[in-house]
XYZ file of C-alpha atoms in Angstrom:
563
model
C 0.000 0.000 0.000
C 1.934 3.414 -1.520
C 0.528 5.281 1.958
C 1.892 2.580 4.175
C 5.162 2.707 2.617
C 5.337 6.678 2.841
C 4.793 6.903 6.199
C 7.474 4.180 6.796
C 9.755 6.375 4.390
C 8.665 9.301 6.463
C 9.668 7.373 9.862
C 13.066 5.480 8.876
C 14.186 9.128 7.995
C 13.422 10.234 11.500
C 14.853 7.236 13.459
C 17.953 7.924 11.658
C 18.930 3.643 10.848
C 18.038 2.897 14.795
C 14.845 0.753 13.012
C 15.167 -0.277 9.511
C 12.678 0.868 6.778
C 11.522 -3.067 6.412
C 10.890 -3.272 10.132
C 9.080 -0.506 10.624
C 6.662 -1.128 7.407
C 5.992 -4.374 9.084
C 5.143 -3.144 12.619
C 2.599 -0.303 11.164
C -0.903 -0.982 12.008
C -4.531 -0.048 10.831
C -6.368 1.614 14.032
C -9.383 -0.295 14.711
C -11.015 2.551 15.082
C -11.362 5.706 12.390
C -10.846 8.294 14.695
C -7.616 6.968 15.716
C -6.315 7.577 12.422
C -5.312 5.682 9.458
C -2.007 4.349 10.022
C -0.494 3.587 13.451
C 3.225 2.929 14.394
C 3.497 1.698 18.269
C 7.215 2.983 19.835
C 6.919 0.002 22.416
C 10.328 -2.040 20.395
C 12.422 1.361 20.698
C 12.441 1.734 24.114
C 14.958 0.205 24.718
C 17.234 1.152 21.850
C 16.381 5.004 22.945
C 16.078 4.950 26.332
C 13.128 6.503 26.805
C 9.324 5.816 27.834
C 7.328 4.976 24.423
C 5.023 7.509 24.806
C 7.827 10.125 24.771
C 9.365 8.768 21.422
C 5.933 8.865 19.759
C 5.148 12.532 21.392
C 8.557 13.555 19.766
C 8.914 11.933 16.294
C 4.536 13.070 16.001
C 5.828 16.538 16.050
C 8.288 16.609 13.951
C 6.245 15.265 11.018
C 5.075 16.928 8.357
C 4.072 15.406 4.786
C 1.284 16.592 2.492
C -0.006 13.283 2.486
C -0.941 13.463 5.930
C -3.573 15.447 7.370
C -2.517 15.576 10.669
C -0.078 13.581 13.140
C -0.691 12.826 16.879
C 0.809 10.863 19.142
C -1.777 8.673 21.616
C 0.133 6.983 24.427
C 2.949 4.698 22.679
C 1.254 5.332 19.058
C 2.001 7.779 16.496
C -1.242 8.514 14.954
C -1.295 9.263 11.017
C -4.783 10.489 9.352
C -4.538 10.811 5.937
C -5.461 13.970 3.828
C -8.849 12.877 3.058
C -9.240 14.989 0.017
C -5.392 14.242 -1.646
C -5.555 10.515 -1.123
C -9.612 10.028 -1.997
C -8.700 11.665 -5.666
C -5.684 9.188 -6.182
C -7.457 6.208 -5.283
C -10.179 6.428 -7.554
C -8.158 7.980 -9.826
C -5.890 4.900 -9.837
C -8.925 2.177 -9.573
C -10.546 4.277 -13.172
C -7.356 3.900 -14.797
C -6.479 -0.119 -13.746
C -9.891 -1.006 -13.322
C -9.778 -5.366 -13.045
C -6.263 -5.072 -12.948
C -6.236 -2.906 -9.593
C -4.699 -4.619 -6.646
C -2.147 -6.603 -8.769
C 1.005 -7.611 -7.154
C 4.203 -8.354 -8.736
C 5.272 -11.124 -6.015
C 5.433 -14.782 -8.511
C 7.630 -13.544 -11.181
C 5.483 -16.070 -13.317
C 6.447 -18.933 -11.293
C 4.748 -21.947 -11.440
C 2.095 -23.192 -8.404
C 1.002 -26.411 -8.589
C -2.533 -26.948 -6.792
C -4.128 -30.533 -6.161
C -7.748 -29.575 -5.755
C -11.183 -31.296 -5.702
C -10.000 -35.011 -6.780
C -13.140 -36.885 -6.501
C -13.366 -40.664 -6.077
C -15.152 -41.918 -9.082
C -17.962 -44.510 -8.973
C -19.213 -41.849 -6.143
C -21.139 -39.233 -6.508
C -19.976 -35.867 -6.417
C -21.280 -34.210 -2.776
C -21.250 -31.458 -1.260
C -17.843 -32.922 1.021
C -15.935 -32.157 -2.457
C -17.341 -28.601 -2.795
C -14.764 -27.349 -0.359
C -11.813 -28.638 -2.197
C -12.992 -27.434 -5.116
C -13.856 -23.838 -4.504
C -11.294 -23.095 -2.560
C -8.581 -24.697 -4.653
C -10.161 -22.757 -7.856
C -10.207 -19.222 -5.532
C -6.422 -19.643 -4.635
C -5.354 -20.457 -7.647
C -7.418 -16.828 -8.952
C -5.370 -15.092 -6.160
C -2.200 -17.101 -7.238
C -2.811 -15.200 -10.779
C -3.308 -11.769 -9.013
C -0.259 -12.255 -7.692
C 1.845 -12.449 -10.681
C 1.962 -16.567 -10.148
C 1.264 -19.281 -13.092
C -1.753 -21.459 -11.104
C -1.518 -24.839 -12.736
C -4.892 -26.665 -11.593
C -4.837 -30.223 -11.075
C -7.868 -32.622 -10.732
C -5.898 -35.733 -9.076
C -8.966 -38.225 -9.636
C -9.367 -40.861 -7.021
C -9.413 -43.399 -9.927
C -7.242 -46.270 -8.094
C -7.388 -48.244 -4.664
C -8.941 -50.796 -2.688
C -11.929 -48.931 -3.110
C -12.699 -50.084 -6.804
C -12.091 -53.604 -5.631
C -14.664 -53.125 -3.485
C -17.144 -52.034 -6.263
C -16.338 -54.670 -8.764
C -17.067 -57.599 -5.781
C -20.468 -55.662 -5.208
C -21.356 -55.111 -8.342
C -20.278 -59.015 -9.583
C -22.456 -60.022 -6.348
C -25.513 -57.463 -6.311
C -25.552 -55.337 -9.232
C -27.613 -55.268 -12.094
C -26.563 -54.175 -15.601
C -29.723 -52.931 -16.950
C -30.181 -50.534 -13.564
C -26.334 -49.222 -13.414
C -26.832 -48.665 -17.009
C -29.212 -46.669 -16.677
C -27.914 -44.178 -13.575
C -24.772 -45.374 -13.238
C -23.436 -43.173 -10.548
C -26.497 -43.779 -8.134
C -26.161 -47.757 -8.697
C -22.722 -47.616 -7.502
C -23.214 -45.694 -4.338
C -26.055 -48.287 -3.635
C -23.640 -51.130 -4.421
C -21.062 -49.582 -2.114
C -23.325 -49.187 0.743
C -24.296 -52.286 0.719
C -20.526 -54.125 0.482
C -19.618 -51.718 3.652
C -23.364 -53.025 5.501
C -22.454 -57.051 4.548
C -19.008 -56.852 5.221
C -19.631 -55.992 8.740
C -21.574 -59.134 8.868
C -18.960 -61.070 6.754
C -15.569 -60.303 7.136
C -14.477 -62.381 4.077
C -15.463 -59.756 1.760
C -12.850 -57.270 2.572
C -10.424 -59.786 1.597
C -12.261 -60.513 -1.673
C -12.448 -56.381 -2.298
C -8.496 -56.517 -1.553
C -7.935 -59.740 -4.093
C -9.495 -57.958 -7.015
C -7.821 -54.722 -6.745
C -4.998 -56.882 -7.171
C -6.089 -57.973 -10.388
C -6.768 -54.724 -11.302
C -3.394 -53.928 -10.700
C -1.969 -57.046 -12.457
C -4.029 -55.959 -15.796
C -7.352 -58.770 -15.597
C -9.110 -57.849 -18.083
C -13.029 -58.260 -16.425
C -11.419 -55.995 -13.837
C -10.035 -53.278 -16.178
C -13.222 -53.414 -18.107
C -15.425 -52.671 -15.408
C -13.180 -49.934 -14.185
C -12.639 -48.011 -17.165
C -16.671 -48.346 -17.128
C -16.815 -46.936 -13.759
C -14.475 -43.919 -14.432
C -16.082 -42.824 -17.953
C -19.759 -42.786 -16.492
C -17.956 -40.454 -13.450
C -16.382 -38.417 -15.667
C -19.636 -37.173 -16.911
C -21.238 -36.698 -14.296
C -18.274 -34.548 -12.439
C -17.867 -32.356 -15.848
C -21.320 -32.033 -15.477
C -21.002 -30.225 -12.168
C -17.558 -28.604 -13.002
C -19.756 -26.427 -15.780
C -22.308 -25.508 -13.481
C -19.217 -24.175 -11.194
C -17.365 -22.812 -14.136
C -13.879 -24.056 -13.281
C -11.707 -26.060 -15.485
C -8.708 -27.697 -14.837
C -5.088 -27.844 -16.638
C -4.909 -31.653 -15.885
C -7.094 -34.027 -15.242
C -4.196 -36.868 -14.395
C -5.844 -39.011 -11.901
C -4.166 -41.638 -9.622
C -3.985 -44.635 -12.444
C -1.856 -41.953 -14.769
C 1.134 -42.900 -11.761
C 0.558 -46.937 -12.599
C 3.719 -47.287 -14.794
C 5.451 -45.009 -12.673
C 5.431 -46.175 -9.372
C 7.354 -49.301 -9.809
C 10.456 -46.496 -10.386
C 9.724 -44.889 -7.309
C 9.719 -48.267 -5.361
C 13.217 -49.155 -6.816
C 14.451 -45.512 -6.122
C 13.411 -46.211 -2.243
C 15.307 -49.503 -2.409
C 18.498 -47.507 -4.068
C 18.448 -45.177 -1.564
C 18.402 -47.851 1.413
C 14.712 -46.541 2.618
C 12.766 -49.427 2.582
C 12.602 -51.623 5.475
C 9.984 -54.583 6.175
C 6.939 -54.388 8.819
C 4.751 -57.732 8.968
C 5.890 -58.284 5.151
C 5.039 -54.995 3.979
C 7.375 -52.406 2.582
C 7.463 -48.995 4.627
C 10.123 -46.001 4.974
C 11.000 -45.842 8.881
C 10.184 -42.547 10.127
C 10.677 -43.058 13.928
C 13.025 -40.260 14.436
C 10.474 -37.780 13.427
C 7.909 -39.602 16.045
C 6.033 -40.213 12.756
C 4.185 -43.793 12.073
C 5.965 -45.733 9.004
C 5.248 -44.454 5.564
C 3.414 -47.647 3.882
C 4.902 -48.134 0.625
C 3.793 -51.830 -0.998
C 1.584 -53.863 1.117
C 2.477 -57.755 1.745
C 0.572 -58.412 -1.297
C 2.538 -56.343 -3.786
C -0.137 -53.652 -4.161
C 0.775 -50.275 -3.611
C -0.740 -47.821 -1.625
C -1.974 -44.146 -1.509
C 1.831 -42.673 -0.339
C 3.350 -44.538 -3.176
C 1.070 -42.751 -5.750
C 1.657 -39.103 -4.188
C 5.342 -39.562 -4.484
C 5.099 -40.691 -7.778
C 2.888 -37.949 -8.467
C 5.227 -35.369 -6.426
C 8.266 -36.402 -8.236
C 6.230 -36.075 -12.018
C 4.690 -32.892 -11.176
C 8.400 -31.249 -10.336
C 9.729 -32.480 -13.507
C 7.431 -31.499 -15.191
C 6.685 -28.167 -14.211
C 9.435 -27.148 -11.982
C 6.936 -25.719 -9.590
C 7.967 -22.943 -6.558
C 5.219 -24.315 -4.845
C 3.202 -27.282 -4.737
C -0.419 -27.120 -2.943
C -2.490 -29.927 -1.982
C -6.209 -29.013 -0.766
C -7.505 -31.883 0.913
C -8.889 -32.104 3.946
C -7.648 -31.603 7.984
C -7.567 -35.519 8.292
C -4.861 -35.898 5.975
C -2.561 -33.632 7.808
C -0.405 -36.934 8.798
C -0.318 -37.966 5.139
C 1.119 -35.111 3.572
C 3.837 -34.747 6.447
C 5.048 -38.178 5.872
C 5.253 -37.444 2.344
C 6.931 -34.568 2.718
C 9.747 -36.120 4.630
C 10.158 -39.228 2.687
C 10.573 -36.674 -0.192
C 13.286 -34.944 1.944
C 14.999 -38.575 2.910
C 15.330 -38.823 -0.811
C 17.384 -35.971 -1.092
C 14.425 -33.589 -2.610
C 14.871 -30.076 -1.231
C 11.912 -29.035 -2.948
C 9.962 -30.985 -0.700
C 10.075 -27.941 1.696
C 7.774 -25.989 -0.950
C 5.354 -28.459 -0.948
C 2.033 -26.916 1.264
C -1.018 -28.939 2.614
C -3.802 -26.538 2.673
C -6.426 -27.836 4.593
C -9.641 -27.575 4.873
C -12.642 -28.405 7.758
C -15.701 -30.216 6.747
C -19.111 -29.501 5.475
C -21.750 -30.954 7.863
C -24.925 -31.943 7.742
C -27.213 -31.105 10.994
C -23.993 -31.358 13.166
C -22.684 -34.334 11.519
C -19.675 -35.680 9.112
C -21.303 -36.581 5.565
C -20.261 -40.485 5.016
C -20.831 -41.932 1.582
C -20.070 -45.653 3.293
C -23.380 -45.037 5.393
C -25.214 -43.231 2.403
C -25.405 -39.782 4.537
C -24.833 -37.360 1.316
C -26.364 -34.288 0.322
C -25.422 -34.657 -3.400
C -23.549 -31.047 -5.106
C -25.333 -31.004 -8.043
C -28.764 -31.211 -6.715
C -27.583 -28.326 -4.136
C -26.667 -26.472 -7.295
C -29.746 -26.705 -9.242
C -31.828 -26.010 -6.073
C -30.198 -23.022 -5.442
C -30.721 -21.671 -8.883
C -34.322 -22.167 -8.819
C -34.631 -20.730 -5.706
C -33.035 -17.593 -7.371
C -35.068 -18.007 -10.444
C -38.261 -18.160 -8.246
C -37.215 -14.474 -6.374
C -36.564 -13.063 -9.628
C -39.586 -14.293 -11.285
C -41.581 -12.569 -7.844
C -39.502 -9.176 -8.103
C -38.164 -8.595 -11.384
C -40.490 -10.534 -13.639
C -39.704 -8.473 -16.914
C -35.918 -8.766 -16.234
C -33.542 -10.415 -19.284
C -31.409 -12.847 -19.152
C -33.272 -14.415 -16.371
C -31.417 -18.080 -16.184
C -27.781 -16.251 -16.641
C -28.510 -14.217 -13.945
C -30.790 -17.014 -11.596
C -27.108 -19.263 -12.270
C -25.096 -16.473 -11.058
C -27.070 -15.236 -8.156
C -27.267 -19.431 -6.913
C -24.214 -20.611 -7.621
C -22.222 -17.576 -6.053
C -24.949 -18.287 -3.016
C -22.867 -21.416 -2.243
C -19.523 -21.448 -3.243
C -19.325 -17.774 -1.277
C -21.281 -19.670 1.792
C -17.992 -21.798 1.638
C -15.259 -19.378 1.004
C -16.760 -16.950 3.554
C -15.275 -19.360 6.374
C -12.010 -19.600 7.718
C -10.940 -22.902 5.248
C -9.807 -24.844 8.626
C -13.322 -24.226 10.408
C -16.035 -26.596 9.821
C -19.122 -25.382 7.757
C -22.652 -26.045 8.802
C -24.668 -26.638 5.488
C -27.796 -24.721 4.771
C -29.197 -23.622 1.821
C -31.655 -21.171 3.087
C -28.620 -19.076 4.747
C -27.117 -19.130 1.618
C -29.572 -17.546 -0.657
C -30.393 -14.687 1.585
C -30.404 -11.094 0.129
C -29.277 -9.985 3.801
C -26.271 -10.431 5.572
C -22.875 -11.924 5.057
C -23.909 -13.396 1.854
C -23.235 -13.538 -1.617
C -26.316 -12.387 -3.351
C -25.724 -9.083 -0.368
C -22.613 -8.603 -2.168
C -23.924 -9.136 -5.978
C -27.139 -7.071 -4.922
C -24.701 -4.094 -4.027
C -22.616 -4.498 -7.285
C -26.436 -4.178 -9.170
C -27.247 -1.298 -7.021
C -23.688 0.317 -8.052
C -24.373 -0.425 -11.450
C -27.981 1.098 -11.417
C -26.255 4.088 -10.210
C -23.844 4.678 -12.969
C -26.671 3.813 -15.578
C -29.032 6.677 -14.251
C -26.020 8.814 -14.036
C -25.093 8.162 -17.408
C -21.555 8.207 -16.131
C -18.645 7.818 -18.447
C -14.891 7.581 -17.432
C -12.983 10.640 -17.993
C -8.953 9.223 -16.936
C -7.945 12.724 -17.449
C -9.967 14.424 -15.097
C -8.997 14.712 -11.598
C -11.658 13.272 -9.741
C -12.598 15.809 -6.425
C -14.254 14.373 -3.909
C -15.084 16.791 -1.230
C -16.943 14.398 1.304
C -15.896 12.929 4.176
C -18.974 10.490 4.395
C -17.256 8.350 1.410
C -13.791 7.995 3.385
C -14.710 4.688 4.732
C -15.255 3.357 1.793
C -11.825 5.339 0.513
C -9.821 2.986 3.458
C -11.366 -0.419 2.002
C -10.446 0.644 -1.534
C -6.882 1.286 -0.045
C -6.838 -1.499 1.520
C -7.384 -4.115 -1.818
C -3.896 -4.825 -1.996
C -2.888 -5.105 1.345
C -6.247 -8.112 1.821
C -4.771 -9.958 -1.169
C -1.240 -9.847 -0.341
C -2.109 -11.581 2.989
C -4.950 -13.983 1.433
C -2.364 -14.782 -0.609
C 0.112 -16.065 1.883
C -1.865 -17.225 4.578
C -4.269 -19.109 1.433
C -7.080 -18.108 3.326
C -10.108 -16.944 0.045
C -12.273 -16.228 3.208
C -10.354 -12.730 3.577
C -11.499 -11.717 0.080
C -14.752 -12.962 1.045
C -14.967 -10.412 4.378
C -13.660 -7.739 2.403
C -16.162 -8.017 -0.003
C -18.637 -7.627 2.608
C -17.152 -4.714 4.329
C -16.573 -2.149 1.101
C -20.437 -3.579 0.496
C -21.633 -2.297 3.905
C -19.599 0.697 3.968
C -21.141 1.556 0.290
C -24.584 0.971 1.772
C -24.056 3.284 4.360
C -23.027 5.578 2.156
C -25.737 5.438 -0.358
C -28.667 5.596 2.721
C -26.904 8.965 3.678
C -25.847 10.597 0.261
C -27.800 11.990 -2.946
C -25.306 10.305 -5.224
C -27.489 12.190 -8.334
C -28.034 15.093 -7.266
C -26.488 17.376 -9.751
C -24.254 19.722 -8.965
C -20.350 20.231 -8.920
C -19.124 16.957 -7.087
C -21.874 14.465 -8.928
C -18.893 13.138 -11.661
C -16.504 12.534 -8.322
C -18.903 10.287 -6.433
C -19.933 8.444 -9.624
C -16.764 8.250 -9.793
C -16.251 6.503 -6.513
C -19.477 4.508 -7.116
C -17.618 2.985 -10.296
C -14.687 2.356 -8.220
C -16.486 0.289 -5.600
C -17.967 -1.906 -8.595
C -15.258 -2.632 -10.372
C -13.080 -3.863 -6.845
C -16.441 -5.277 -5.843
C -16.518 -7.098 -9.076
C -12.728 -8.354 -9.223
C -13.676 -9.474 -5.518
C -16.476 -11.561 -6.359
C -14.428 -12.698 -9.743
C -11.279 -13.814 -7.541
C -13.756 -16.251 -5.220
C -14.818 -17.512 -8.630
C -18.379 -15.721 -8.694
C -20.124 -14.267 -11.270
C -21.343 -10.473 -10.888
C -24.794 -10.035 -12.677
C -25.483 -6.334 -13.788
C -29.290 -7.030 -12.658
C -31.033 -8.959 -9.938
């Protein structure tokens, strides 16, 4: 933030190298309050170093300040106090927001390097709930922020397409299925069939063992098995595309866990090479004792390999091949074991680049209080979610706007926004109560709150018949639209630290904040009226659009022009 730094230029030039420019842009603080000011520095750290009671330092250096920038300087017990020239700064926000408009908050931090982000990797021959929406959404919104950042965001949907699991299936469906019914809705048939093996197997233990023996044969190439698997996958693949549309992400590769197959036999042999592998109850597993860590399964005592040996396959393929400064994997807080193990296997290996490797985690969605569990059939499937949500929206519009174009576009936009927001809106690591009624409300900390203000901003400029003049200066004489000035300022700042916390749910808040403070502003101000400041607060009207627009556009939400 260009005000931030100045007043850190302003203060390294006063402490005279006792507190480095660096430090002291780090320890300068927003007031929580506005009448405190706009920028704080506390004088607690030099008290030492000067020898004097904080509140002295901050008494002395506040009076020796002067900058046009700065409206006036105070010191308040160990703080110095900044408030910004209202009028000055207002006029070079805007000013700046008319002339980058989408591209406004940009940061030059990546240098085009490449971030590799394992997101939403459903299990096919499942269906797609809402327990992958998190994943998903949040993978899709970091990897927006990633490109606001001057990063290259390479998007991979790592399919669970391999495992026990489809072992599982194929003994179900050779036992219980029917080919006319999975035929028919594939997806559905299959989650019946796997209930069921997970509700008999608990009566008869056998079955496990029969799910484990024909996983083996799909790994060994039987050709029944393969059949039935490649079955299993294309009918998923559909139905997750499906669903991916309705979101409107895409992904850069779709390279599931059965891309690794021919791969992982390498990796084994590299363990081996490298004197890693040791034996527990005939299974193969790297020893990670010193690091109070449980073994890292490799190969079970049947030769079949496991989930670890896939995501070091995959780890190692993903560096060579894109020579990534980071590697994220969004998956959920139970996995938080997993990916450390991996992580130091990768680093026994003598992979530095292990260390940029990130688990981002993520709570879950629950239902009433509860986990969703496709074994016990407790699922409250995405795509119906989805499609409720947009009739919902369709049904408001068709009660308040009933002449209104585009009516689907927009009912699409308003309901899908309503969820993935309700997600991104939370803290990823909390847990997120589902409910689709809180979701679609007009009120609140919502999405359709935030899309209704972007409408109301764009009704504005339409009945103002405002145009962007870039070489006027814009002069906004009126303190009631500072508020909204400090969130605009702010833009930056909130995706700089989204960005390196990967927390979306910042973007989120600040979306809600510049949406109330334009609110209060628009209950308190004739925008219209006509006389000599009307182009200035169109002006800022425009500007909170277009950041409430590239907002909504970073959490992967659409911003109708009409609701």
């Amino acid at each position: 933030m260009y005000y931030k730094q100045q007043f850190a230029n302003v203060l390294a030039s006063k402490f005279n190298g006792v507190i480095s420019e660096e430090e002291i842009l780090f320890r300068i603080e927003s007031p929580k309050q506005m009448n405190h000011g706009d920028l704080a520095f506390p004088c607690f750290e030099l008290a030492k170093i000067k020898r004097k009671a904080p509140n002295k330092i901050a008494e002395e250096i506040a009076s020796e300040i002067e900058d046009p920038l700065f409206e006036k300087v105070e010191a308040v017990g160990a703080y110095i106090n900044v408030f910004l020239n209202k009028q000055k700064v207002s006029s070079q926000v805007i000013e700046k927001v008319l002339r980058e408009k989408g591209e406004y908050g940009k940061l030059n931090l990546g240098n085009k390097g490449v971030v590799t982000i394992d997101m939403s990797s459903p299990n096919i021959a499942k269906p797609f709930s809402m327990g992958h929406l998190r994943s998903t959404v949040i993978g899709n919104a970091l990897s927006l922020l990633l490109e606001k950042g001057d990063y290259k965001p390479v998007k991979i949907n790592h399919l669970g397409d391999w495992g026990t699991q489809f072992g599982k299936l194929i003994v179900a469906y050779k036992r219980w299925g029917n080919e006319e019914k999975v035929k028919k809705d594939t997806i559905k048939e299959l989650l019946k069939l796997y209930i069921i093996f997970h509700e008999q197997a608990e009566i008869d233990a056998s079955l496990e063992d029969q799910g484990r023996l024909w996983f083996k044969k799909l790994e060994s190439g039987d050709e029944e098995a393969i059949a039935l698997w490649n079955w299993f996958k294309e009918e998923s693949l559909i139905e997750f595309n499906r669903i991916y549309d309705l979101l409107g992400i895409n992904f850069d590769s779709n390279d599931g866990e059965a891309f690794y197959n021919d791969k992982m036999n390498g990796m084994v042999e590299f363990l081996a090479e490298k004197k890693l592998l040791s034996n527990s109850d005939g299974a193969e597993v790297v020893d990670l004792s010193e690091l109070n860590m449980p073994p890292c399964l490799i190969r079970k005592s049947d030769g079949a390999t496991l989930y670890a040996t896939r995501d070091l396959t995959a780890a190692l393929y993903r560096q060579e091949t894109y020579q990534f400064v980071q590697s994220l994997y969004v998956v959920g807080n139970e996995q938080s074991l997993h990916f450390q193990q991996l992580t130091e296997v990768l680093k026994k290996m003598g992979y530095n680049w292990a260390n940029d490797m990130k688990h981002i985690s993520f709570g879950m969605i629950l239902k009433d209080g509860k986990k969703m569990s496709t074994r016990k059939g407790k699922l409250v499937l995405l795509e119906e979610v989805l499609t409720q949500a947009i009739d919902l929206a369709k049904q408001n519009i068709e009660t308040k706007n009933p002449f209104m174009q585009n009516k689907e576009s927009v009912a699409h936009a308003i309901g899908v926004g309503a969820v993935i927001f309700h997600d991104l809106k939370n803290h990823r690591n909390n847990d997120v109560e589902f409910s689709l009624e809180d979701m679609l409300r007009v009120e609140g900390e919502t999405g359709p709150y935030v899309q209704y203000t972007y409408v109301r901003a764009c009704s504005l400029l339409e009945k103002g018949e405002y145009t962007i003049k870039i070489d006027e200066t814009v002069q906004l004489n009126d303190d009631q639209a500072w508020p909204i000035i400090s969130k605009l300022m702010s833009f930056s700042q909130v995706i700089e630290r989204a960005l390196l916390t990967y927390d979306p749910s910042l973007i989120a808040k600040f979306t809600i904040d510049l949406a109330q403070a334009f609110n209060k502003y628009y209950g308190s101000v004739r925008v219209l009226q006509d006389d000599s400041h009307k182009y200035a607060r169109l002006s800022l009207v425009y500007a909170v659009a277009t950041v409430l627009q590239e907002g909504l556009r970073i959490l992967g939400i659409e911003a109708p022009k009409e609701m």
